[in-house]
C-alpha cells in the first residue's frame, strides 16, 4: 500500500506532470480517447504521452501500450477516457503501477443516485489509501498552459488565442460554464495559466486547488465559479493567506435567488438565505465576488499588485460629453466617487485645453481631441497625476492612430508609469474600432485597455474594494473577541425546544447582555404586585415557547400605568394567547419594565448548514422583515466584523443621529454583537436560532426588550466541515 500524500504539493503530479497516460486511448478520431491524445499533442505537452489501448501499436503517431503495467517509466497522471463501469478496475491498475494522480471524466456517480454515491465513496477511499490524487468524476478535466497540459476532451481550449496576459488560475464547479469563461477570457486577452473543472470532488476539492494556486509563483490571481464550499474553515484560512500575499481571490458565486431561504421560527432564520451568508463570508475574508464572468476578465486585466487603488476618487476623461456622463452615472452606481476637482487642478487643465472644453469631472476634451488634437489626452493627464485627491483616471476613448513610435504616446506612458494612480482605457465596444493601435504598448506598460462590453467600471469598483481589504488586513487584528463562556446554561437548552422569552432572556443575562427587569405572573393579582415592585409603567406579554411573535397573537400590552390596567391587560393577554394557539404551553404573563423610546434594532443568529454560527444585525424592530435592512457576518466575530455589520446597514445614519437627534451608543451594540457571537460559538452544536428583537439602543446604554432561542433537535445536528 502506498503512503498517503496530502497537502497542496500532492497536486503537482496533477497540474505539472512529467508523464501522462491516457487510459482508453482510441484510434477513432471522433472518440474521447483520441481527442485527448490529440489535445496533448496540439498543446505541445512538455512531458511523455502514453496511449493505453489493448491492441493498437500506435495512436496519433505515438507508441501505444496494452496496459499501464507495460509502460516501463513512472507515470504521474492517468486520464480516464473510459466508461463508468471501467473506472474501478482502472484505478486498481493505477495503484499497482504506483500512479500519483488521475482525472476521471465519466458521469454516473454521486449525481446519479445512491448506488453511484456508494461507488464514489468506495473509489475515493481506495485512491486515498494508495496515495492517488483524483479530479472528478463528472468533470471536463484541467489545463496547465505553462507546460502544454491540455488534460481535457474539450477541443475548445485550442481554438482561442494564447498570446494574452497570464497569471490567472481558474477553478470551476461547473465544467461547461468554466470552459465558456476560459474561451471568453482568451478572446479578451486573458489566458488562464491553470483551468480546473472539479466535478463531483471525489477527492480533490475546490479549496485544494485554490491552495495550490496560492502557493504557485506563476499565479497572481485566483478566480473561479463556486456553487458551494465543502471546507469553509480551510477556505477562510486560505483567504487570509491570499490577502497576506496580495493575491486576490475573485469568485463568481451562484444562487442569489430566494430559493435558498427557508421558513423559520425566528426573523433571522427566515431572512438568512444562503447567498446572503456567502456574501458576508466573502466580505469578511477579503474575497472579491464577481457578478458574472466578465468581472473575472476585467478585474484580471486591471489588477497590478504594485499599483492598487489608493481610494475611490475617480476622474473620467472623454471626447464625448454624453459618454462621459454615462460613465459617471455608472461609476456612482458602483460606489466610485466622481470627485469634484479643485480650482487649482481645473485652472492647470484650462491652460492646455480650448475654451469650449469642459474641465469639470467628467473632463470633456470634445471631438477635437479625437480628430485634430490628440495631445489633449496627454495634457489633461499630466495635471491629474499630480492631484492628491485623485485615485483613478479613466479614459473612455484614446487617440486611435497613436502607436509605439508616436512621441506623445511615449510621453503618456512615461507619465503614467511614474504615477501611483490606476490609469485605464475603457473604450466603447465597436467591432474593429474598440482597441486603438497603441493597445499592446499601453498594456505592456500596465495601462489596462478593457472593452466596455466587460463592464470595466464595475471591475474597477471591485478592485478598489479589494485594495481596501488589503489595507485593512495590514492594519487590523483578526482575533475574535472573547468574553469567556457562561456556565450552567445547558439545562436551559433542551433538545428540540423553543425557549420562552423569560428563558431566552436568562441565557442572555448569563452572557452579560442587558435585559429588562421582569417576572412571570400566573394570576392577575400576582402581576399587580410585580408591577408595583418593578415600577409603573410596565409591559405585559405572554411567556410561551409556542408563541414567539407576540404581536401577531395580540398578546402584548405596552405602557400599562395602573393596577387596574394591569389586571385588565393580564386577562386580555392570556385570553388572546389561548385563542391564538389553544395548544400552546403558557408559562404565564411576563411583567417587565417599560423601556423609554430609543432606536429599535434586531440582533440575531442562526446555525448555517455550511458555515455554522452566523450573526445578523438590522434595523426595524417589528418591521425588520418588511424593510430587510440587515447584514450578516460569520462567527466568531472580531471587533472589526461587528463594526462592519453596522456600517453595512442602509439606515446606519439613524445610529449616528439623523435629523438632529443624538447618536446612539454604538459601542453598546458592538458589545452585544460580540457577546452573541460568543454565545453562539460556545453553543454551536446546540442553538439553532436566536433573536433579540427589539434591542433598544439609547444615547447611553442598551437593553433587550424581547428574545427567543430555538434549540437543535439533537446535539451536533450542524457540522462545519474543516480543512
XYZ file of C-alpha atoms in Angstrom:
723
model
C 0.000 0.000 0.000
C 1.331 3.436 -0.941
C 1.844 6.019 1.785
C -0.875 8.664 1.809
C 0.069 12.074 0.420
C -1.697 15.234 1.477
C -1.280 18.969 1.109
C -1.045 21.158 -1.944
C 2.279 19.663 -3.052
C 0.495 16.351 -3.672
C -1.336 18.100 -6.545
C 1.865 18.695 -8.522
C 1.536 15.417 -10.470
C -1.963 16.532 -11.480
C -1.121 20.042 -12.615
C 2.506 19.692 -13.615
C 3.102 16.051 -14.541
C 6.211 14.821 -16.327
C 4.304 11.949 -17.895
C 0.674 11.276 -18.838
C -1.040 8.020 -19.749
C -4.420 8.035 -21.489
C -6.456 5.022 -20.405
C -8.982 4.246 -23.116
C -6.992 5.838 -25.943
C -8.709 5.313 -29.292
C -7.739 5.044 -32.949
C -11.103 6.554 -33.837
C -10.548 10.296 -34.353
C -14.035 11.117 -33.108
C -13.830 9.367 -29.740
C -12.772 10.977 -26.480
C -9.765 8.677 -26.205
C -8.348 10.060 -29.450
C -9.386 13.672 -28.874
C -7.494 13.602 -25.579
C -4.298 12.277 -27.152
C -4.509 14.893 -29.909
C -5.128 17.687 -27.387
C -1.914 16.803 -25.547
C -0.008 16.763 -28.818
C -1.513 20.008 -30.135
C -0.988 21.690 -26.775
C 2.704 20.727 -27.030
C 2.754 18.944 -23.707
C 6.306 19.031 -22.415
C 6.309 15.519 -20.924
C 5.842 11.948 -22.131
C 2.491 10.750 -23.510
C 1.496 7.083 -23.232
C -1.668 5.943 -25.095
C -3.154 2.823 -23.448
C -5.080 0.544 -25.818
C -5.413 -3.280 -25.632
C -4.410 -3.958 -29.287
C -3.209 -0.792 -31.077
C 0.502 -0.418 -31.697
C 0.331 3.299 -32.484
C -2.161 6.129 -31.931
C -1.761 9.644 -33.386
C 1.870 8.850 -34.203
C 2.684 7.771 -30.634
C 3.608 4.261 -29.482
C 0.650 2.629 -27.788
C 0.755 0.278 -24.799
C -1.637 -2.552 -23.980
C -1.764 -1.667 -20.262
C -0.353 0.697 -17.685
C 1.894 -2.094 -16.439
C 3.549 -2.336 -19.875
C 4.873 1.254 -19.601
C 8.424 0.967 -18.268
C 8.665 4.518 -16.900
C 6.905 6.129 -13.962
C 3.504 7.663 -14.683
C 2.491 10.871 -12.904
C -1.015 11.260 -14.314
C -3.575 8.907 -15.844
C -6.511 10.368 -17.769
C -9.521 8.010 -17.714
C -11.242 8.075 -21.108
C -13.310 5.023 -20.237
C -16.894 4.379 -19.201
C -18.341 4.344 -15.702
C -18.086 0.565 -15.273
C -14.360 0.510 -16.090
C -13.259 3.110 -13.556
C -12.796 0.705 -10.640
C -10.523 -1.742 -12.482
C -8.583 1.163 -13.980
C -7.969 2.607 -10.537
C -6.691 -0.765 -9.332
C -4.225 -0.775 -12.247
C -3.125 2.736 -11.255
C -2.433 1.550 -7.704
C -0.347 -1.369 -8.959
C 1.661 0.993 -11.166
C 2.019 3.488 -8.281
C 0.458 6.256 -10.357
C 0.336 9.539 -8.443
C -2.822 11.136 -9.874
C -5.801 10.618 -12.166
C -8.583 12.517 -13.937
C -11.984 10.849 -14.311
C -14.364 12.295 -16.907
C -17.145 9.698 -16.574
C -20.507 10.561 -15.021
C -22.863 8.261 -13.139
C -21.560 8.661 -9.594
C -22.953 10.746 -6.708
C -25.026 12.875 -9.085
C -26.834 9.737 -10.311
C -28.197 8.397 -7.040
C -27.460 6.142 -4.091
C -25.540 3.424 -5.950
C -23.354 5.980 -7.683
C -22.698 7.714 -4.373
C -21.668 4.414 -2.776
C -19.222 3.617 -5.579
C -17.798 7.133 -5.475
C -17.097 6.835 -1.758
C -15.532 3.406 -2.259
C -13.215 4.638 -5.016
C -12.278 7.758 -3.074
C -11.223 5.651 -0.078
C -9.254 3.285 -2.314
C -7.446 6.178 -4.007
C -6.660 7.773 -0.661
C -5.228 4.526 0.690
C -2.929 4.270 -2.336
C -1.878 7.922 -2.484
C -3.631 8.722 -5.773
C -4.992 12.266 -6.091
C -8.157 12.413 -8.185
C -10.013 15.072 -10.169
C -13.654 14.337 -10.910
C -15.576 12.256 -11.687
C -18.129 14.034 -13.870
C -15.693 16.770 -14.920
C -14.108 18.141 -18.107
C -10.558 17.917 -16.784
C -7.841 20.500 -16.315
C -5.335 22.618 -18.214
C -1.885 23.999 -17.483
C -0.954 26.310 -20.352
C 2.578 26.734 -18.987
C 3.564 23.144 -19.801
C 1.045 22.378 -22.552
C -1.050 20.045 -20.408
C -4.461 20.018 -22.108
C -5.958 17.249 -19.961
C -9.484 17.540 -21.312
C -11.533 16.089 -24.133
C -12.963 19.526 -24.985
C -11.388 20.840 -28.202
C -12.384 24.418 -27.280
C -9.185 25.077 -25.341
C -7.115 25.018 -28.508
C -9.380 27.285 -30.573
C -8.671 30.556 -28.768
C -5.697 32.971 -28.845
C -2.842 32.124 -26.481
C -0.968 35.446 -26.519
C -2.844 37.251 -23.720
C -1.948 38.160 -20.151
C -1.184 35.149 -17.960
C -1.011 34.677 -14.231
C -4.674 33.812 -13.648
C -5.755 30.492 -12.174
C -9.363 29.370 -12.580
C -11.253 26.670 -10.657
C -14.817 25.764 -11.624
C -17.543 23.612 -10.116
C -19.289 23.774 -13.494
C -17.389 22.222 -16.368
C -19.305 23.739 -19.283
C -19.546 27.231 -17.770
C -15.870 27.078 -16.892
C -14.936 26.255 -20.494
C -17.009 29.175 -21.787
C -15.327 31.543 -19.320
C -11.885 30.255 -20.344
C -12.671 30.938 -24.007
C -14.155 34.386 -23.351
C -11.140 35.367 -21.263
C -8.731 34.316 -24.011
C -10.676 36.258 -26.628
C -10.422 39.371 -24.431
C -6.691 38.979 -23.847
C -6.508 36.970 -20.604
C -5.085 33.439 -20.666
C -5.624 31.271 -17.629
C -2.391 29.527 -16.750
C -4.498 26.956 -14.889
C -8.031 25.741 -15.531
C -9.586 23.062 -13.294
C -13.050 21.519 -13.520
C -13.579 19.888 -10.120
C -16.611 17.746 -10.975
C -18.015 15.738 -8.044
C -14.917 16.424 -5.926
C -14.468 12.757 -5.060
C -11.010 13.522 -3.670
C -9.644 16.947 -4.524
C -11.903 19.885 -3.768
C -12.330 23.458 -4.938
C -10.393 24.643 -1.883
C -7.482 22.277 -2.584
C -6.838 23.891 -5.964
C -7.165 27.372 -4.503
C -4.457 26.329 -2.037
C -2.199 25.033 -4.822
C -2.534 28.251 -6.812
C -1.956 30.287 -3.671
C 1.494 28.721 -3.392
C 2.203 28.831 -7.136
C 4.574 31.669 -8.032
C 3.214 31.911 -11.589
C -0.327 32.636 -10.369
C -1.101 36.213 -9.309
C -4.930 35.959 -9.315
C -7.104 33.025 -8.236
C -10.530 33.010 -9.852
C -13.382 30.609 -10.287
C -17.003 29.562 -10.371
C -18.322 28.370 -6.996
C -21.619 26.686 -6.217
C -20.728 25.840 -2.618
C -17.745 25.294 -0.350
C -17.251 21.962 1.406
C -14.387 23.177 3.582
C -15.363 26.622 4.909
C -12.745 26.725 7.661
C -9.968 25.879 5.230
C -11.391 28.393 2.764
C -11.245 31.086 5.442
C -7.600 30.309 6.226
C -6.681 30.362 2.528
C -8.405 33.719 2.044
C -6.357 35.177 4.895
C -3.133 33.842 3.369
C -4.134 35.238 -0.017
C -4.624 38.708 1.489
C -1.203 38.495 3.116
C 0.299 37.637 -0.277
C -1.788 40.323 -2.053
C -3.090 37.583 -4.332
C -6.809 38.269 -4.967
C -9.411 35.530 -4.940
C -12.161 36.524 -7.407
C -15.138 34.187 -7.478
C -18.459 34.018 -9.231
C -20.863 32.501 -6.680
C -24.248 31.395 -7.989
C -27.507 31.276 -6.046
C -28.620 34.878 -5.459
C -32.297 33.959 -5.659
C -34.564 33.425 -2.652
C -34.729 29.707 -3.347
C -32.070 29.092 -0.716
C -34.067 30.813 2.023
C -36.089 28.743 4.450
C -39.063 29.286 6.672
C -38.025 29.500 10.312
C -39.361 30.447 13.719
C -37.043 33.442 14.069
C -36.739 36.554 11.941
C -33.060 35.708 11.470
C -33.773 32.207 10.202
C -36.415 33.373 7.743
C -34.282 36.223 6.403
C -30.993 34.357 6.075
C -30.783 32.979 2.556
C -27.608 31.036 1.839
C -26.481 33.684 -0.638
C -26.511 36.436 1.987
C -24.320 34.302 4.219
C -21.863 33.631 1.392
C -21.794 37.349 0.656
C -20.941 38.019 4.294
C -18.255 35.319 4.300
C -16.652 36.808 1.179
C -16.600 40.331 2.612
C -15.222 39.176 5.960
C -12.385 37.294 4.329
C -11.409 39.655 1.525
C -12.771 37.534 -1.334
C -13.920 39.549 -4.363
C -17.355 38.487 -5.540
C -17.762 38.538 -9.315
C -21.270 39.291 -10.560
C -20.579 37.383 -13.766
C -17.707 36.016 -15.836
C -16.918 39.476 -17.233
C -15.870 40.695 -13.782
C -13.202 37.992 -13.622
C -11.812 39.005 -17.010
C -11.915 42.774 -16.464
C -10.542 42.518 -12.907
C -7.675 40.350 -14.173
C -6.799 42.939 -16.818
C -6.893 45.763 -14.249
C -5.040 44.079 -11.409
C -1.468 45.097 -10.715
C -0.113 44.169 -7.309
C 2.279 47.132 -7.458
C -0.479 49.649 -8.222
C -3.596 49.062 -6.191
C -6.119 51.930 -5.958
C -5.442 54.352 -3.118
C -9.157 55.179 -2.911
C -12.352 55.518 -4.922
C -11.974 59.128 -6.150
C -12.251 58.764 -9.909
C -11.839 61.145 -12.851
C -13.228 60.480 -16.330
C -11.554 61.886 -19.440
C -13.614 61.730 -22.622
C -14.056 63.284 -26.043
C -17.834 62.844 -25.804
C -19.881 64.694 -23.208
C -22.669 62.117 -23.386
C -20.288 59.199 -22.967
C -18.640 60.933 -20.022
C -21.967 61.449 -18.262
C -22.949 57.841 -18.958
C -19.731 56.548 -17.405
C -20.075 58.953 -14.476
C -23.532 57.517 -13.751
C -22.099 54.024 -13.973
C -19.223 54.898 -11.631
C -21.530 56.345 -8.992
C -23.861 53.333 -9.203
C -20.929 51.065 -8.330
C -19.647 53.217 -5.496
C -16.867 55.083 -7.299
C -16.771 58.758 -6.373
C -16.669 61.173 -9.310
C -14.565 63.614 -7.343
C -15.046 67.358 -7.692
C -11.756 68.763 -8.959
C -10.059 71.580 -7.076
C -9.847 75.043 -8.623
C -6.066 74.625 -8.805
C -6.384 71.445 -10.869
C -9.072 72.890 -13.127
C -7.010 76.024 -13.678
C -3.993 73.953 -14.731
C -6.059 71.866 -17.158
C -7.589 75.013 -18.713
C -4.116 76.153 -19.732
C -3.848 73.232 -22.149
C -7.414 72.974 -23.469
C -9.572 75.267 -25.637
C -12.244 77.423 -24.018
C -15.050 75.234 -25.328
C -13.745 72.158 -23.483
C -15.099 71.286 -20.021
C -12.621 70.910 -17.183
C -15.169 69.637 -14.686
C -15.285 65.951 -13.914
C -16.010 64.261 -16.346
C -13.439 66.218 -18.365
C -14.833 66.703 -21.871
C -11.971 67.215 -24.339
C -14.587 67.494 -27.125
C -14.384 65.871 -30.550
C -11.302 67.955 -31.324
C -9.231 65.550 -29.211
C -10.208 62.536 -31.281
C -9.861 64.340 -34.630
C -7.277 67.132 -34.669
C -5.774 67.500 -31.188
C -4.948 64.106 -29.628
C -2.397 65.827 -27.386
C -5.349 66.938 -25.217
C -5.461 63.415 -23.713
C -1.848 63.713 -22.600
C -2.048 67.257 -21.271
C -5.089 66.581 -19.083
C -3.477 63.505 -17.573
C -0.214 65.338 -16.818
C -2.166 67.617 -14.493
C -4.330 64.917 -12.878
C -1.439 62.667 -11.853
C -0.262 65.468 -9.552
C -3.621 65.910 -7.814
C -3.520 64.078 -4.434
C -7.326 63.904 -4.354
C -7.462 61.760 -7.498
C -7.062 57.971 -7.170
C -8.197 56.621 -10.541
C -8.182 58.057 -14.076
C -10.471 56.547 -16.718
C -10.260 57.331 -20.447
C -13.455 56.487 -22.323
C -11.540 56.684 -25.609
C -7.976 57.177 -26.803
C -6.137 58.521 -29.873
C -6.785 55.728 -32.333
C -3.702 56.235 -34.513
C -1.010 56.631 -31.854
C 1.434 53.745 -31.952
C 4.696 52.828 -30.199
C 6.602 55.319 -32.387
C 4.399 58.296 -31.528
C 6.291 60.702 -29.219
C 3.101 61.722 -27.408
C 2.311 58.070 -26.611
C 5.833 57.580 -25.300
C 5.400 60.587 -23.025
C 1.925 59.390 -21.999
C 3.376 56.022 -20.943
C 6.249 57.681 -19.103
C 3.912 59.947 -17.121
C 1.568 57.062 -16.295
C 4.366 54.773 -15.100
C 5.700 57.474 -12.776
C 2.292 57.812 -11.118
C 0.799 55.652 -8.359
C -2.723 56.098 -9.740
C -4.751 53.468 -11.547
C -4.923 54.640 -15.178
C -7.035 52.699 -17.656
C -8.790 52.985 -21.009
C -12.401 51.750 -21.199
C -13.331 52.170 -24.891
C -16.836 51.746 -26.262
C -17.324 48.267 -27.771
C -17.329 48.675 -31.533
C -16.265 45.961 -33.963
C -12.852 46.864 -35.367
C -12.677 50.202 -33.539
C -12.673 49.265 -29.858
C -8.931 48.926 -29.450
C -6.566 51.747 -30.516
C -3.305 50.862 -32.248
C -1.438 51.646 -29.032
C -3.265 48.935 -27.075
C -0.342 46.495 -26.852
C 2.046 49.275 -25.801
C -0.380 50.525 -23.154
C -0.991 47.043 -21.736
C 2.723 46.256 -21.700
C 3.178 49.339 -19.530
C 0.447 48.447 -17.005
C -2.267 50.660 -18.504
C -5.273 48.385 -18.903
C -7.383 48.664 -22.054
C -10.740 46.969 -21.443
C -13.740 46.910 -23.743
C -16.895 48.459 -22.335
C -18.575 45.143 -23.126
C -16.880 43.738 -19.997
C -18.286 46.436 -17.680
C -14.809 47.581 -16.596
C -16.228 50.277 -14.300
C -17.766 47.579 -12.117
C -14.463 45.705 -12.149
C -12.643 48.879 -11.076
C -15.037 49.246 -8.154
C -14.224 45.683 -7.133
C -10.502 46.427 -7.410
C -10.999 49.443 -5.127
C -12.816 47.184 -2.653
C -10.013 44.621 -2.854
C -7.441 47.320 -2.174
C -9.455 48.258 0.916
C -9.403 44.606 2.024
C -5.607 44.582 1.711
C -5.188 47.841 3.628
C -7.456 46.682 6.443
C -5.712 43.322 6.596
C -2.385 45.085 7.075
C -3.755 47.261 9.879
C -6.216 45.237 11.942
C -6.117 42.114 14.039
C -8.346 39.192 13.055
C -8.541 37.839 16.605
C -12.140 37.267 17.695
C -13.306 38.948 20.872
C -13.621 36.574 23.838
C -15.693 37.422 26.915
C -15.403 33.946 28.352
C -18.068 31.255 28.448
C -21.141 31.259 30.642
C -21.620 28.260 32.896
C -24.773 26.264 33.619
C -26.928 27.107 30.593
C -27.129 23.509 29.304
C -30.180 22.881 31.479
C -31.971 25.718 29.690
C -31.207 24.345 26.214
C -33.328 21.222 25.952
C -33.063 19.496 22.521
C -35.845 20.462 20.137
C -37.258 23.183 22.377
C -38.097 26.800 21.715
C -37.278 28.879 24.756
C -39.843 31.305 26.032
C -38.827 34.918 26.312
C -38.048 34.628 30.014
C -35.871 31.553 29.436
C -34.092 33.144 26.482
C -33.513 36.323 28.489
C -31.969 34.245 31.260
C -29.441 32.894 28.729
C -28.647 36.444 27.597
C -28.224 37.547 31.222
C -25.615 34.891 31.798
C -23.628 36.193 28.821
C -23.731 39.742 30.128
C -26.271 41.057 27.601
C -28.527 43.692 29.251
C -32.200 42.675 29.519
C -35.286 44.233 31.120
C -36.379 43.775 34.722
C -39.044 41.067 34.559
C -41.057 38.475 36.457
C -43.622 35.828 35.470
C -47.139 36.106 36.876
C -49.618 33.228 36.958
C -52.519 35.318 38.237
C -53.703 38.896 37.731
C -53.099 39.938 41.352
C -49.602 38.480 41.197
C -48.995 40.629 38.094
C -50.157 43.712 40.027
C -47.645 43.071 42.833
C -44.849 42.548 40.330
C -45.726 45.761 38.509
C -45.606 47.700 41.789
C -42.175 46.218 42.535
C -40.776 46.965 39.064
C -42.408 50.409 38.909
C -45.030 51.795 36.560
C -45.394 51.937 33.617
C -44.881 48.255 32.720
C -45.277 45.878 29.800
C -47.318 42.674 29.962
C -46.703 39.959 27.398
C -47.382 36.256 27.142
C -44.479 33.974 28.047
C -44.733 30.883 25.878
C -42.286 28.789 23.842
C -45.079 28.253 21.286
C -45.879 31.926 20.653
C -42.580 33.501 19.575
C -44.182 36.532 17.879
C -46.454 38.089 20.488
C -47.649 40.982 18.333
C -49.213 38.550 15.853
C -51.128 36.946 18.723
C -52.143 40.327 20.169
C -50.633 39.001 23.396
C -48.700 42.073 24.488
C -49.724 45.302 26.187
C -47.422 48.312 26.424
C -47.266 51.286 28.774
C -49.587 49.827 31.395
C -49.767 52.531 34.079
C -52.115 51.453 36.874
C -53.096 48.459 38.980
C -56.493 48.219 37.301
C -54.909 48.393 33.860
C -52.545 45.584 34.863
C -55.480 43.349 35.798
C -57.241 44.116 32.515
C -54.081 43.640 30.443
C -53.349 40.315 32.167
C -56.760 38.885 31.255
C -56.561 40.141 27.663
C -53.065 38.768 27.094
C -53.974 35.328 28.472
C -57.254 35.178 26.550
C -55.721 36.269 23.243
C -52.846 33.822 23.608
C -55.232 30.911 24.195
C -57.355 31.910 21.211
C -54.277 32.299 19.001
C -52.853 28.880 19.857
C -55.141 26.720 22.031
C -52.453 24.024 22.402
C -49.633 26.382 23.373
C -47.871 25.948 26.687
C -48.414 29.180 28.630
C -45.896 29.847 31.399
C -47.825 32.921 32.441
C -47.589 36.634 31.720
C -44.226 38.352 31.817
C -44.379 41.682 33.623
C -41.493 43.901 32.528
C -40.239 47.415 32.899
C -41.500 49.712 30.153
C -38.425 50.909 28.346
C -38.281 54.522 27.167
C -38.227 55.249 23.448
C -34.961 54.621 21.673
C -33.737 53.234 18.362
C -35.036 49.713 17.784
C -32.687 47.223 16.168
C -32.540 43.458 15.876
C -29.576 41.232 16.650
C -29.980 37.615 15.677
C -28.081 34.447 14.898
C -28.631 31.100 13.253
C -26.618 27.976 12.627
C -25.886 27.804 8.919
C -25.522 24.355 7.353
C -22.207 25.334 5.755
C -20.608 27.984 7.940
C -22.013 27.268 11.389
C -22.983 30.254 13.589
C -23.907 33.386 11.619
C -24.696 36.715 13.291
C -27.211 39.270 11.979
C -27.843 42.918 12.773
C -30.611 45.065 11.368
C -32.952 47.994 11.817
C -36.708 47.937 12.099
C -37.970 46.118 15.183
C -41.313 44.569 14.183
C -40.780 45.813 10.605
C -37.487 44.003 10.084
C -38.976 41.582 7.540
C -40.608 44.484 5.692
C -37.577 46.755 5.378
C -34.979 43.952 5.395
C -32.232 46.397 6.288
C -29.968 43.672 7.598
C -26.394 42.419 7.359
C -24.695 39.150 8.273
C -21.273 38.010 9.477
C -19.949 34.528 10.143
C -18.937 33.881 13.762
C -16.684 34.173 15.623
C -16.760 37.961 15.180
C -13.819 40.273 15.536
C -14.415 43.832 16.664
C -13.959 44.923 13.040
C -16.647 42.438 11.957
C -19.075 43.954 14.466
C -18.296 47.472 13.256
C -18.720 46.398 9.626
C -22.105 44.848 10.420
C -23.397 48.262 11.459
C -21.658 50.065 8.587
C -23.356 47.822 6.028
C -26.870 48.832 7.148
C -28.607 51.214 4.769
C -30.085 53.095 7.725
C -26.799 53.430 9.591
C -27.289 57.232 9.641
C -30.062 56.666 12.194
C -27.480 55.241 14.575
C -25.251 58.266 14.017
C -28.042 60.693 14.893
C -30.269 61.646 11.968
C -32.313 64.891 11.821
C -30.652 66.478 14.806
C -31.089 63.528 17.152
C -28.205 62.423 19.340
C -26.174 59.433 18.120
C -26.876 56.144 19.869
C -24.397 54.090 21.881
C -22.813 52.101 19.049
C -20.224 50.684 21.423
C -23.069 49.060 23.351
C -24.363 47.464 20.122
C -20.880 46.216 19.274
C -20.596 44.755 22.770
C -23.880 42.855 22.333
C -22.839 41.579 18.888
C -19.571 40.219 20.255
C -21.324 38.579 23.206
C -23.920 36.984 20.923
C -21.042 35.716 18.780
C -19.501 34.113 21.869
C -22.842 32.658 22.924
C -23.383 31.062 19.503
C -19.814 29.869 19.185
C -19.892 28.271 22.640
C -23.157 26.513 21.798
C -22.873 25.945 18.043
C -23.940 22.320 18.365
C -26.960 23.270 20.462
C -28.514 26.625 19.482
C -30.245 26.675 16.108
C -31.675 30.204 16.039
C -31.608 33.277 18.255
C -33.397 36.631 18.070
C -33.087 39.712 20.243
C -35.860 41.871 18.861
C -36.263 44.628 19.614
C -32.929 45.590 21.094
C -33.447 49.206 22.159
C -30.417 51.491 21.964
C -30.059 54.825 23.717
C -27.580 57.650 23.742
C -26.002 55.765 26.620
C -26.806 52.108 27.071
C -28.830 49.324 25.530
C -31.447 46.764 26.609
C -33.022 43.668 25.080
C -36.805 44.081 25.181
C -37.572 40.606 23.802
C -35.665 37.444 22.948
C -36.167 33.982 21.516
C -33.932 30.921 21.198
C -34.585 27.725 19.222
C -32.582 24.635 20.222
C -31.403 21.916 17.835
C -33.403 18.697 17.692
C -30.259 16.827 18.682
C -26.703 17.706 19.542
C -24.281 18.134 16.627
C -27.029 18.460 14.012
C -24.943 21.198 12.382
C -21.433 20.165 11.441
C -18.976 22.623 9.954
C -16.572 20.838 7.632
C -12.968 21.508 8.482
C -9.887 21.813 6.328
